[in-house]
Short mmCIF file of C-alpha atoms and ligand atoms in Angstrom, two decimals:
data_model
loop_
_atom_site.label_atom_id
_atom_site.label_comp_id
_atom_site.label_asym_id
_atom_site.label_seq_id
_atom_site.Cartn_x
_atom_site.Cartn_y
_atom_site.Cartn_z
CA UNK Y 1 2.90 22.19 10.91
CA UNK Y 2 3.51 23.09 7.27
CA UNK Y 3 5.62 25.93 8.37
CA UNK Y 4 8.12 23.79 10.41
CA UNK Y 5 11.74 24.10 9.30
CA UNK Y 6 14.10 21.05 8.69
CA UNK Y 7 15.22 21.97 12.58
CA UNK Y 8 12.02 21.80 13.91
CA UNK Y 9 11.46 18.38 12.56
CA UNK Y 10 14.92 17.28 13.55
CA UNK Y 11 14.15 18.19 17.21
CA UNK Y 12 10.80 16.64 17.37
CA UNK Y 13 12.41 13.44 16.00
CA UNK Y 14 14.95 13.54 18.55
CA UNK Y 15 12.10 13.80 21.09
CA UNK Y 16 10.21 10.74 19.79
CA UNK Y 17 9.14 7.91 22.17
CA UNK Y 18 9.51 4.97 19.86
CA UNK Y 19 7.34 1.98 20.62
CA UNK Y 20 9.44 -1.06 19.79
CA UNK Y 21 7.82 -3.98 21.38
CA UNK Y 22 5.25 -6.15 19.83
CA UNK Y 23 1.57 -5.18 21.08
CA UNK Y 24 -0.22 -8.55 22.36
CA UNK Y 25 -3.53 -8.53 24.44
CA UNK Y 26 -3.54 -4.81 24.66
CA UNK Y 27 0.12 -4.84 25.95
CA UNK Y 28 3.52 -4.02 24.65
CA UNK Y 29 5.45 -7.23 25.05
CA UNK Y 30 9.16 -8.44 24.32
CA UNK Y 31 9.53 -11.40 22.00
CA UNK Y 32 8.95 -14.85 23.31
CA UNK Y 33 12.78 -15.62 22.49
CA UNK Y 34 14.08 -12.20 23.72
CA UNK Y 35 15.16 -11.62 20.19
CA UNK Y 36 15.50 -8.17 18.81
CA UNK Y 37 16.35 -6.36 15.26
CA UNK Y 38 17.25 -2.70 14.51
CA UNK Y 39 15.03 -0.39 12.87
CA UNK Y 40 17.52 1.87 10.67
CA UNK Y 41 16.59 5.17 9.26
CA UNK Y 42 17.89 5.10 5.69
CA UNK Y 43 18.69 8.42 4.95
CA UNK Y 44 21.30 8.44 7.42
CA UNK Y 45 22.27 4.92 8.31
CA UNK Y 46 21.36 5.50 12.19
CA UNK Y 47 19.63 2.81 14.24
CA UNK Y 48 16.29 4.41 15.12
CA UNK Y 49 15.07 1.73 17.28
CA UNK Y 50 15.85 -1.93 18.62
CA UNK Y 51 12.57 -3.81 17.89
CA UNK Y 52 10.96 -7.06 19.24
CA UNK Y 53 11.59 -10.18 16.58
CA UNK Y 54 8.45 -11.89 16.72
CA UNK Y 55 8.33 -15.41 15.50
CA UNK Y 56 5.76 -18.28 15.90
CA UNK Y 57 5.55 -18.23 19.43
CA UNK Y 58 4.42 -14.67 19.28
CA UNK Y 59 2.12 -15.04 16.48
CA UNK Y 60 0.80 -18.16 18.39
CA UNK Y 61 0.13 -15.85 21.64
CA UNK Y 62 -1.42 -12.62 19.31
CA UNK Y 63 -3.66 -15.12 17.55
CA UNK Y 64 -4.90 -16.44 20.89
CA UNK Y 65 -5.52 -12.96 22.21
CA UNK Y 66 -7.40 -12.14 19.24
CA UNK Y 67 -9.29 -15.43 19.31
CA UNK Y 68 -10.40 -14.98 22.69
CA UNK Y 69 -11.55 -11.38 21.86
CA UNK Y 70 -13.33 -12.52 19.34
CA UNK Y 71 -15.11 -15.58 20.79
CA UNK Y 72 -16.19 -13.50 23.90
CA UNK Y 73 -17.83 -10.90 21.56
CA UNK Y 74 -16.30 -7.99 23.36
CA UNK Y 75 -15.75 -6.31 19.88
CA UNK Y 76 -17.91 -8.26 17.34
CA UNK Y 77 -21.01 -8.41 19.50
CA UNK Y 78 -21.10 -4.63 19.82
CA UNK Y 79 -23.60 -2.62 17.62
CA UNK Y 80 -22.32 -1.40 14.61
CA UNK Y 81 -23.00 2.12 15.75
CA UNK Y 82 -21.10 1.64 18.70
CA UNK Y 83 -18.05 0.30 16.89
CA UNK Y 84 -18.44 3.22 14.78
CA UNK Y 85 -18.02 5.57 17.45
CA UNK Y 86 -14.59 4.10 18.69
CA UNK Y 87 -13.18 3.92 15.30
CA UNK Y 88 -14.36 7.54 14.55
CA UNK Y 89 -12.49 8.33 18.00
CA UNK Y 90 -9.46 6.34 16.48
CA UNK Y 91 -9.65 8.92 13.29
CA UNK Y 92 -9.40 11.46 15.52
CA UNK Y 93 -6.36 10.56 17.45
CA UNK Y 94 -4.60 9.79 14.21
CA UNK Y 95 -5.10 13.39 13.48
CA UNK Y 96 -4.24 14.75 16.80
CA UNK Y 97 -1.09 12.56 16.59
CA UNK Y 98 -0.43 13.41 13.08
CA UNK Y 99 3.09 14.83 13.32
CA UNK Y 100 4.73 11.79 15.51
CA UNK Y 101 3.00 9.40 12.97
CA UNK Y 102 4.31 11.27 9.85
CA UNK Y 103 7.79 11.08 11.68
CA UNK Y 104 7.69 7.53 12.33
CA UNK Y 105 7.14 6.78 8.61
CA UNK Y 106 9.40 9.30 7.30
CA UNK Y 107 12.43 8.22 9.42
CA UNK Y 108 11.43 4.30 9.12
CA UNK Y 109 11.51 4.02 5.50
CA UNK Y 110 12.86 7.48 4.14
CA UNK Y 111 9.61 9.19 2.76
CA UNK Y 112 9.65 12.96 2.39
CA UNK Y 113 8.12 14.48 5.75
CA UNK Y 114 5.62 16.72 3.51
CA UNK Y 115 4.10 13.96 2.12
CA UNK Y 116 3.63 11.80 5.56
CA UNK Y 117 2.00 15.12 6.97
CA UNK Y 118 -0.13 15.84 3.63
CA UNK Y 119 -0.82 12.33 2.05
CA UNK Y 120 -0.23 9.18 4.38
CA UNK Y 121 -1.37 10.20 7.94
CA UNK Y 122 -4.53 12.37 6.64
CA UNK Y 123 -4.96 9.19 4.22
CA UNK Y 124 -5.01 6.45 7.17
CA UNK Y 125 -7.56 9.12 9.33
CA UNK Y 126 -9.79 9.24 6.61
CA UNK Y 127 -9.69 5.48 5.76
CA UNK Y 128 -10.70 4.90 9.42
CA UNK Y 129 -13.38 7.87 9.47
CA UNK Y 130 -14.73 6.12 6.03
CA UNK Y 131 -15.40 2.45 7.28
CA UNK Y 132 -16.65 3.86 10.62
CA UNK Y 133 -19.18 5.64 8.96
CA UNK Y 134 -20.15 2.95 6.29
CA UNK Y 135 -20.63 0.06 8.88
CA UNK Y 136 -23.88 0.93 10.47
CA UNK Y 137 -25.06 1.31 6.75
CA UNK Y 138 -24.51 -2.28 5.32
CA UNK Y 139 -27.77 -4.34 5.22
CA UNK Y 140 -28.32 -7.90 5.15
CA UNK Y 141 -30.72 -9.38 2.69
CA UNK Y 142 -34.16 -11.33 2.88
CA UNK Y 143 -34.05 -14.26 0.15
CA UNK Y 144 -37.18 -14.76 -2.23
CA UNK Y 145 -38.51 -17.79 -0.28
CA UNK Y 146 -42.42 -18.74 -0.05
CA UNK Y 147 -44.54 -18.37 2.61
CA UNK Y 148 -43.62 -20.44 5.97
CA UNK Y 149 -39.74 -19.93 5.31
CA UNK Y 150 -37.90 -16.66 6.31
CA UNK Y 151 -34.28 -16.75 4.85
CA UNK Y 152 -32.09 -14.18 5.85
CA UNK Y 153 -28.51 -13.43 4.25
CA UNK Y 154 -26.42 -11.57 6.79
CA UNK Y 155 -22.91 -10.62 6.63
CA UNK Y 156 -20.84 -11.78 9.85
CA UNK Y 157 -17.21 -11.18 10.82
CA UNK Y 158 -14.89 -13.87 9.74
CA UNK Y 159 -13.30 -14.05 12.85
CA UNK Y 160 -9.50 -13.71 13.33
CA UNK Y 161 -7.85 -11.61 10.51
CA UNK Y 162 -4.20 -12.03 9.83
CA UNK Y 163 -2.70 -9.03 7.73
CA UNK Y 164 0.84 -8.80 6.43
CA UNK Y 165 1.85 -5.63 4.95
CA UNK Y 166 4.62 -3.90 3.12
CA UNK Y 167 7.04 -1.13 3.85
CA UNK Y 168 6.33 1.58 0.96
CA UNK Y 169 3.40 3.04 2.74
CA UNK Y 170 3.57 1.50 6.55
CA UNK Y 171 0.46 3.50 8.15
CA UNK Y 172 -1.72 3.67 4.98
CA UNK Y 173 -1.14 -0.09 4.37
CA UNK Y 174 -2.10 -0.94 8.11
CA UNK Y 175 -4.94 1.43 7.76
CA UNK Y 176 -6.23 -0.20 4.68
CA UNK Y 177 -6.41 -3.61 6.19
CA UNK Y 178 -7.40 -2.60 9.85
CA UNK Y 179 -10.03 -0.03 9.16
CA UNK Y 180 -12.38 -2.31 6.89
CA UNK Y 181 -11.36 -5.71 9.18
CA UNK Y 182 -12.01 -3.72 12.76
CA UNK Y 183 -15.40 -1.97 11.50
CA UNK Y 184 -16.90 -5.30 10.33
CA UNK Y 185 -16.28 -6.65 13.95
CA UNK Y 186 -12.95 -8.99 13.45
CA UNK Y 187 -9.86 -9.02 15.48
CA UNK Y 188 -6.53 -8.73 13.75
CA UNK Y 189 -3.19 -9.55 13.91
CA UNK Y 190 -0.95 -7.39 12.02
CA UNK Y 191 2.44 -8.35 11.04
CA UNK Y 192 4.07 -4.96 9.64
CA UNK Y 193 7.19 -5.13 7.21
CA UNK Y 194 10.30 -5.62 9.07
CA UNK Y 195 11.65 -2.56 7.30
CA UNK Y 196 8.91 -0.47 8.83
CA UNK Y 197 7.40 -1.70 11.86
CA UNK Y 198 7.08 1.64 13.84
CA UNK Y 199 3.86 3.60 12.90
CA UNK Y 200 1.73 0.02 13.08
CA UNK Y 201 2.69 -0.26 16.74
CA UNK Y 202 1.80 3.45 17.63
CA UNK Y 203 -1.28 2.88 15.67
CA UNK Y 204 -2.29 -0.37 17.67
CA UNK Y 205 -1.83 1.61 20.91
CA UNK Y 206 -4.11 4.48 19.83
CA UNK Y 207 -6.56 2.00 18.81
CA UNK Y 208 -6.59 0.89 22.60
CA UNK Y 209 -6.89 4.40 23.58
CA UNK Y 210 -9.67 5.14 21.48
CA UNK Y 211 -11.49 2.11 22.96
CA UNK Y 212 -10.94 -0.79 21.09
CA UNK Y 213 -11.00 -3.73 23.18
CA UNK Y 214 -7.67 -5.69 24.60
CA UNK Y 215 -7.02 -8.42 22.20
CA UNK Y 216 -8.88 -6.96 19.30
CA UNK Y 217 -6.00 -5.65 17.43
CA UNK Y 218 -2.41 -7.06 17.68
CA UNK Y 219 0.56 -6.29 16.19
CA UNK Y 220 3.80 -8.52 15.97
CA UNK Y 221 7.06 -7.34 14.07
CA UNK Y 222 9.30 -9.86 12.57
CA UNK Y 223 10.61 -11.30 9.71
CA UNK Y 224 8.53 -12.76 6.70
CA UNK Y 225 9.80 -16.32 6.54
CA UNK Y 226 9.44 -16.66 10.19
CA UNK Y 227 6.29 -14.31 11.82
CA UNK Y 228 4.76 -13.91 8.37
CA UNK Y 229 4.90 -17.73 7.56
CA UNK Y 230 3.50 -18.43 11.24
CA UNK Y 231 0.42 -16.10 10.21
CA UNK Y 232 -0.06 -17.66 6.81
CA UNK Y 233 -0.05 -21.08 8.02
CA UNK Y 234 -1.78 -20.66 11.52
CA UNK Y 235 -4.99 -22.90 12.01
CA UNK Y 236 -6.93 -20.47 13.82
CA UNK Y 237 -6.51 -17.51 11.58
CA UNK Y 238 -9.85 -16.91 9.50
CA UNK Y 239 -8.81 -15.09 6.83
CA UNK Y 240 -5.36 -13.46 5.47
CA UNK Y 241 -5.17 -10.10 3.76
CA UNK Y 242 -1.78 -9.51 2.18
CA UNK Y 243 -0.32 -6.49 0.58
CA UNK Y 244 3.48 -7.01 -0.97
CA UNK Y 245 5.22 -8.69 -3.85
CA UNK Y 246 3.79 -11.30 -6.27
CA UNK Y 247 6.31 -13.77 -5.41
CA UNK Y 248 5.43 -13.65 -1.46
CA UNK Y 249 1.64 -13.47 -2.38
CA UNK Y 250 2.00 -16.79 -3.99
CA UNK Y 251 3.44 -18.16 -0.98
CA UNK Y 252 0.51 -17.05 1.11
CA UNK Y 253 -1.75 -19.10 -1.24
CA UNK Y 254 0.10 -22.24 -0.58
CA UNK Y 255 0.34 -21.77 3.25
CA UNK Y 256 -3.61 -21.73 2.98
CA UNK Y 257 -3.42 -24.86 1.32
CA UNK Y 258 -1.10 -26.50 3.84
CA UNK Y 259 -3.12 -25.12 6.79
CA UNK Y 260 -6.84 -24.40 7.30
CA UNK Y 261 -7.96 -23.28 3.85
CA UNK Y 262 -8.07 -19.79 5.01
CA UNK Y 263 -9.14 -17.19 2.22
CA UNK Y 264 -6.01 -15.43 1.21
CA UNK Y 265 -6.65 -11.68 -0.47
CA UNK Y 266 -3.48 -11.04 -2.51
CA UNK Y 267 -2.68 -7.51 -3.54
CA UNK Y 268 0.94 -7.48 -5.15
CA UNK Y 269 3.25 -6.20 -7.65
CA UNK Y 270 2.74 -3.73 -10.62
CA UNK Y 271 4.44 -2.64 -13.62
CA UNK Y 272 1.87 0.12 -14.57
CA UNK Y 273 1.70 1.87 -18.18
CA UNK Y 274 1.05 5.32 -18.55
CA UNK Y 275 -0.11 5.99 -22.12
CA UNK Y 276 0.28 9.48 -23.67
CA UNK Y 277 -1.52 10.32 -27.12
CA UNK Y 278 -0.66 13.12 -29.43
CA UNK Y 279 -4.04 14.31 -29.19
CA UNK Y 280 -3.61 15.36 -25.39
CA UNK Y 281 -4.08 18.97 -25.44
CA UNK Y 282 -2.50 19.66 -21.93
CA UNK Y 283 1.22 18.06 -22.20
CA UNK Y 284 2.12 20.22 -19.31
CA UNK Y 285 -0.15 18.34 -17.06
CA UNK Y 286 0.42 15.00 -18.50
CA UNK Y 287 4.07 15.58 -17.74
CA UNK Y 288 3.71 16.93 -14.20
CA UNK Y 289 1.27 13.84 -13.49
CA UNK Y 290 3.97 11.37 -15.25
CA UNK Y 291 6.68 12.62 -13.02
CA UNK Y 292 4.46 12.39 -9.86
CA UNK Y 293 3.65 8.95 -10.96
CA UNK Y 294 6.84 7.58 -10.96
CA UNK Y 295 9.01 9.80 -8.57
CA UNK Y 296 6.37 10.08 -5.94
CA UNK Y 297 7.74 8.17 -2.83
CA UNK Y 298 10.97 7.34 -4.64
CA UNK Y 299 9.32 5.25 -6.98
CA UNK Y 300 8.13 2.61 -4.25
CA UNK Y 301 4.41 2.41 -5.20
CA UNK Y 302 2.98 -0.50 -6.30
CA UNK Y 303 0.82 1.13 -8.88
CA UNK Y 304 3.95 3.51 -9.84
CA UNK Y 305 3.40 4.41 -13.62
CA UNK Y 306 6.96 2.96 -14.39
CA UNK Y 307 6.38 2.62 -18.14
CA UNK Y 308 5.77 5.59 -20.12
CA UNK Y 309 4.07 4.68 -23.58
CA UNK Y 310 4.37 7.94 -25.82
CA UNK Y 311 2.74 8.28 -29.15
CA UNK Y 312 5.96 8.83 -31.64
CA UNK Y 313 5.03 12.40 -32.75
CA UNK Y 314 5.35 13.96 -29.45
CA UNK Y 315 8.00 11.65 -28.20
CA UNK Y 316 10.77 13.67 -28.20
CA UNK Y 317 9.32 16.77 -26.70
CA UNK Y 318 7.60 15.13 -24.06
CA UNK Y 319 10.99 13.34 -23.07
CA UNK Y 320 12.46 16.80 -22.86
CA UNK Y 321 9.70 17.83 -20.48
CA UNK Y 322 10.02 14.87 -18.32
CA UNK Y 323 13.95 15.55 -18.22
CA UNK Y 324 13.23 18.82 -16.61
CA UNK Y 325 11.03 17.42 -14.20
CA UNK Y 326 13.20 14.68 -13.01
CA UNK Y 327 16.07 17.21 -12.43
CA UNK Y 328 13.85 19.57 -10.26
CA UNK Y 329 13.01 16.30 -8.32
CA UNK Y 330 16.40 15.42 -6.87
CA UNK Y 331 16.38 13.28 -3.59
CA UNK Y 332 17.22 15.70 -0.39
CA UNK Y 333 17.09 14.82 3.45
CA UNK Y 334 13.48 13.48 4.02
CA UNK Y 335 12.84 16.01 7.16
CA UNK Y 336 13.63 18.90 4.83
CA UNK Y 337 10.33 20.33 4.18
CA UNK Y 338 11.72 21.48 0.60
CA UNK Y 339 12.67 17.94 -0.33
CA UNK Y 340 10.69 16.38 -3.17
CA UNK Y 341 12.17 12.82 -3.04
CA UNK Y 342 13.61 11.11 0.03
CA UNK Y 343 15.83 7.90 0.77
CA UNK Y 344 15.42 4.45 -0.54
CA UNK Y 345 14.13 2.18 2.26
CA UNK Y 346 17.19 0.39 2.37
CA UNK Y 347 20.85 -0.65 1.18
CA UNK Y 348 19.40 -4.07 -0.29
CA UNK Y 349 16.66 -2.03 -2.21
CA UNK Y 350 19.09 0.71 -3.31
CA UNK Y 351 21.54 -2.11 -4.70
CA UNK Y 352 18.64 -3.99 -6.48
CA UNK Y 353 17.54 -0.67 -8.10
CA UNK Y 354 21.22 0.20 -8.99
CA UNK Y 355 21.56 -3.27 -10.84
CA UNK Y 356 18.65 -2.51 -13.00
CA UNK Y 357 20.07 0.91 -13.74
CA UNK Y 358 23.34 -0.39 -14.57
CA UNK Y 359 22.15 -3.14 -17.09
CA UNK Y 360 19.85 -0.33 -18.37
CA UNK Y 361 22.73 1.74 -19.29
CA UNK Y 362 24.18 -0.96 -21.62
CA UNK Y 363 20.49 -1.64 -23.32
CA UNK Y 364 18.77 1.55 -23.49
CA UNK Y 365 19.17 4.98 -23.69
CA UNK Y 366 19.78 6.81 -20.50
CA UNK Y 367 18.56 10.53 -20.67
CA UNK Y 368 19.03 11.56 -17.04
CA UNK Y 369 19.78 10.39 -13.51
CA UNK Y 370 21.23 7.00 -13.29
CA UNK Y 371 23.59 7.20 -10.05
CA UNK Y 372 23.40 6.57 -6.50
CA UNK Y 373 23.95 9.85 -4.27
CA UNK Y 374 24.15 10.78 -0.84
CA UNK Y 375 22.65 13.44 1.46
CA UNK Y 376 25.01 14.95 3.82
CA UNK Y 377 27.67 12.27 2.82
CA UNK Y 378 25.32 9.62 4.12
CA UNK Y 379 22.20 7.56 3.12
CA UNK Y 380 20.62 5.40 0.70
CA UNK Y 381 19.20 7.77 -2.12
CA UNK Y 382 19.04 7.36 -6.13
CA UNK Y 383 18.46 10.01 -8.74
CA UNK Y 384 15.27 10.32 -10.90
CA UNK Y 385 16.36 8.24 -13.82
CA UNK Y 386 14.78 7.96 -17.14
CA UNK Y 387 15.89 5.47 -20.03
CA UNK Y 388 14.32 6.25 -23.40
CA UNK Y 389 14.19 3.61 -26.30
CA UNK Y 390 13.29 0.92 -23.75
CA UNK Y 391 12.34 -2.13 -25.71
CA UNK Y 392 8.87 -4.14 -24.53
CA UNK Y 393 11.31 -6.98 -23.69
CA UNK Y 394 13.98 -5.38 -21.44
CA UNK Y 395 13.66 -6.07 -17.71
CA UNK Y 396 13.46 -2.15 -17.55
CA UNK Y 397 10.00 -2.66 -18.92
CA UNK Y 398 8.80 -5.96 -17.58
CA UNK Y 399 10.12 -6.01 -13.95
CA UNK Y 400 8.87 -4.41 -11.11
CA UNK Y 401 12.02 -2.01 -10.09
CA UNK Y 402 10.20 -0.31 -7.36
CA UNK Y 403 12.70 3.07 -7.36
CA UNK Y 404 12.34 6.17 -9.26
CA UNK Y 405 13.22 4.78 -12.72
CA UNK Y 406 11.07 5.49 -15.79
CA UNK Y 407 11.14 3.32 -18.80
CA UNK Y 408 10.03 5.44 -22.16
CA UNK Y 409 8.66 3.25 -24.89
CA UNK Y 410 7.48 4.87 -28.10
CA UNK Y 411 4.41 3.67 -29.97
CA UNK Y 412 2.63 4.09 -33.40
CA UNK Y 413 -0.98 3.75 -32.94
CA UNK Y 414 -3.76 2.70 -30.42
CA UNK Y 415 -3.77 -0.93 -31.14
CA UNK Y 416 0.12 -0.97 -30.68
CA UNK Y 417 -0.03 1.23 -27.34
CA UNK Y 418 -2.63 -1.34 -25.96
CA UNK Y 419 -0.79 -4.46 -27.17
CA UNK Y 420 2.40 -3.02 -25.36
CA UNK Y 421 0.53 -1.62 -22.40
CA UNK Y 422 -0.90 -5.11 -21.69
CA UNK Y 423 2.20 -7.10 -22.26
CA UNK Y 424 2.99 -7.86 -18.54
CA UNK Y 425 2.24 -10.42 -15.89
CA UNK Y 426 0.99 -7.58 -13.95
CA UNK Y 427 -2.34 -5.87 -14.03
CA UNK Y 428 -2.59 -3.52 -11.29
CA UNK Y 429 -3.07 0.18 -12.61
CA UNK Y 430 -2.85 2.15 -16.16
CA UNK Y 431 -3.13 5.62 -17.11
CA UNK Y 432 -4.34 7.11 -20.48
CA UNK Y 433 -3.98 10.83 -21.50
CA UNK Y 434 -6.17 11.78 -24.58
CA UNK Y 435 -8.71 14.59 -25.46
CA UNK Y 436 -10.68 12.04 -27.57
CA UNK Y 437 -13.70 10.75 -25.56
CA UNK Y 438 -13.96 7.84 -27.98
CA UNK Y 439 -10.31 6.92 -27.33
CA UNK Y 440 -10.21 7.51 -23.82
CA UNK Y 441 -13.17 4.86 -23.23
CA UNK Y 442 -12.11 2.63 -25.55
CA UNK Y 443 -8.30 2.24 -24.28
CA UNK Y 444 -9.65 2.05 -20.84
CA UNK Y 445 -12.16 -0.82 -21.84
CA UNK Y 446 -9.11 -2.57 -23.48
CA UNK Y 447 -6.45 -2.33 -20.64
CA UNK Y 448 -6.41 -4.97 -18.42
CA UNK Y 449 -5.78 -3.39 -15.07
CA UNK Y 450 -8.01 -2.81 -11.95
CA UNK Y 451 -7.75 0.91 -11.80
CA UNK Y 452 -7.56 2.72 -15.00
CA UNK Y 453 -6.92 6.43 -14.61
CA UNK Y 454 -8.22 8.83 -17.51
CA UNK Y 455 -6.38 12.22 -17.77
CA UNK Y 456 -4.69 11.60 -14.46
CA UNK Y 457 -2.68 9.17 -12.72
CA UNK Y 458 -3.10 6.72 -9.71
CA UNK Y 459 -6.66 7.86 -9.06
CA UNK Y 460 -7.30 6.33 -5.80
CA UNK Y 461 -9.79 6.98 -3.07
CA UNK Y 462 -11.74 5.54 0.02
CA UNK Y 463 -14.77 5.17 -2.28
CA UNK Y 464 -13.76 2.82 -5.18
CA UNK Y 465 -11.94 -0.56 -4.72
CA UNK Y 466 -8.22 -0.71 -5.06
CA UNK Y 467 -6.53 -3.82 -6.33
CA UNK Y 468 -5.19 -5.90 -9.45
CA UNK Y 469 -5.80 -8.43 -12.32
CA UNK Y 470 -3.49 -11.11 -13.32
CA UNK Y 471 -0.44 -11.36 -11.04
CA UNK Y 472 -1.08 -7.93 -9.33
CA UNK Y 473 -3.46 -10.18 -6.98
CA UNK Y 474 -7.32 -10.02 -6.67
CA UNK Y 475 -7.79 -9.00 -3.19
CA UNK Y 476 -9.52 -5.44 -2.97
CA UNK Y 477 -8.85 -2.54 -0.48
CA UNK Y 478 -10.98 0.48 0.08
CA UNK Y 479 -14.90 0.95 -0.59
CA UNK Y 480 -17.56 -1.31 0.43
CA UNK Y 481 -16.07 -4.19 -1.36
CA UNK Y 482 -13.27 -4.46 1.06
CA UNK Y 483 -15.95 -5.89 3.30
CA UNK Y 484 -16.07 -8.92 1.01
CA UNK Y 485 -12.93 -10.02 2.59
CA UNK Y 486 -13.63 -9.39 5.96
CA UNK Y 487 -17.04 -10.79 6.36
CA UNK Y 488 -18.68 -13.90 5.26
CA UNK Y 489 -22.30 -14.44 4.11
CA UNK Y 490 -24.35 -16.36 6.47
CA UNK Y 491 -27.99 -17.66 5.69
CA UNK Y 492 -30.31 -18.15 8.52
CA UNK Y 493 -33.18 -20.18 7.36
CA UNK Y 494 -36.53 -19.93 9.66
CA UNK Y 495 -39.58 -22.13 9.32
CA UNK Y 496 -42.87 -20.66 10.52
CA UNK Y 497 -46.32 -21.62 10.44
CA UNK Y 498 -47.85 -19.32 7.67
P1 LIG Z 501 7.56 -8.19 0.59
O1 LIG Z 501 6.58 -9.29 -0.26
O2 LIG Z 501 8.89 -8.89 0.53
O3 LIG Z 501 6.95 -8.34 1.74
C1 LIG Z 501 5.61 -8.04 1.84
C2 LIG Z 501 5.50 -8.50 3.37
O4 LIG Z 501 5.52 -10.02 3.36
C3 LIG Z 501 6.34 -8.22 4.52
O5 LIG Z 501 5.52 -8.00 5.77
C4 LIG Z 501 7.16 -9.41 4.77
O6 LIG Z 501 7.70 -9.61 5.95
C5 LIG Z 501 6.36 -10.51 4.23
N1 LIG Z 501 6.91 -11.74 3.79
C6 LIG Z 501 8.09 -11.63 2.95
N2 LIG Z 501 8.48 -12.91 2.61
C7 LIG Z 501 7.67 -13.76 3.52
C8 LIG Z 501 7.30 -15.15 3.78
N3 LIG Z 501 8.50 -16.11 2.95
N4 LIG Z 501 6.40 -15.73 4.04
C9 LIG Z 501 5.63 -14.77 4.79
N5 LIG Z 501 5.56 -13.44 4.68
C10 LIG Z 501 6.72 -12.87 3.93
O7 LIG Z 501 7.28 -7.16 -0.52
P2 LIG Z 501 7.96 -5.59 0.15
O8 LIG Z 501 9.09 -5.60 -0.58
O9 LIG Z 501 7.74 -5.17 1.67
O10 LIG Z 501 6.89 -4.57 -0.57
C11 LIG Z 501 6.96 -4.18 -2.00
C12 LIG Z 501 5.94 -5.17 -2.94
O11 LIG Z 501 4.60 -4.70 -2.37
C13 LIG Z 501 5.87 -4.44 -4.25
O12 LIG Z 501 5.39 -5.65 -4.88
C14 LIG Z 501 4.59 -3.74 -4.19
O13 LIG Z 501 4.09 -3.48 -5.78
C15 LIG Z 501 3.76 -4.32 -3.50
N6 LIG Z 501 2.75 -3.53 -2.90
C16 LIG Z 501 1.24 -3.67 -3.48
C17 LIG Z 501 0.63 -2.75 -3.01
C18 LIG Z 501 -1.02 -3.34 -3.64
O14 LIG Z 501 -1.89 -2.88 -3.26
N7 LIG Z 501 -1.29 -3.86 -4.54
C19 LIG Z 501 0.65 -1.91 -2.30
C20 LIG Z 501 1.87 -1.57 -1.89
C21 LIG Z 501 3.05 -2.41 -2.19
#
């Protein structure tokens, strides 16, 4: 499929059979209210699908289905090795349906098809595979009691997991939550983002095909303040896994306090710094990755390296290198395999990005980009944009823009770099480029971020936890630590005659 042309992808897109109704109890159903909303392709403005608009009534139905499925043990009581087989089959089905899933995400939120095919869908399949293979290797504990007592500490599924996810990696964000939660034996009600609900609906259908029993995996598309809030405040949801903005993450913590005190696991925004020191020998590699770190996925990445901190002696040279890379990453038709950057998710997001850009033109030094553009006369596209001389208190350096906008901030020494890097309410990720091992370790130790990448950006894998510090939230996806969210520790204390 890497040989497909634009025309190939366009004809495959035209032939898609898009699922657009809620998936509850193993069936596609209309919203209780009968209401719908349009899912639009941001590259063309065309309506892709008319989607069921779930609200509190649909969340109620989905939670009831999930609760019934959990309580009768049809999934939770399966031996871990049996759940493993089903989830491995699901990973295989994702691979078998790779083109369709990649197209759904590309059309729904504007990412380039090449990334969806090579990164998003293979990533989702690998996460399901990883948790399937992990779940029958998670042991409990025997506590050190004396003779006459046997105390077992086991991990049990929490029950009904509510998951609310954003639109920037629609399939992957759903997979991050569902893979670990399902492997641990829970039932799920997933609310995808209203801007990109399509791949999650297909994922739930594939899960059923793989053998996940009816009612175990439910998907309710709808809006945040209605469907999302109903899930967050539901008395019968046992845990809420959230990925999205910091503002909404805080709301979910309030919803919990207003309802049943369910644990809430927020994974929220970021304003990640990328520190390039003059002793970095391979500046070409550093520039390649710095460009990837902000222009990949149109900059709509929670851990995007949106602040480039450069040691002053190499600043002019490095900015020149970055300008070249920005110029060669101009947005194009997301379905064209030659495109490196796609469309911004929608008009609202595009306008929000352009407000930052216009204000930035008055307060910093625009060195490339800075314009909204169209492709074939249509769509929401923004040029890769770089501002130099950004003062650390400029909104360009403080706010999460969630677009292809890079702010360059020069520094004079290591201490200053660390101070600027940590001067943010966020703490999701950070990168450091240096060939001085001592400095790499020192700086990494002092950066307040959930992941620090050294001589790379955005290091991420199923084998390491991903999540933040400070107002980037405290939930962790990926690695065995994800089971901390989806399992409860249970003590069973047995008295016996010694
Ligand atoms: P968002 O917070 O607006 O929406 C996220 C989800 O919350 C959506 O499903 C939305 O419908 C729902 N929601 C919105 N308002 C709600 C409300 N009042 N009550 C209940 N639910 C509500 O975020 P977004 O614009 O979809 O995504 C972008 C954000 O996600 C960025 O801040 C980005 O950094 C963050 N993000 C974080 C990570 C991470 O792992 N930390 C990963 C990806 C994206």
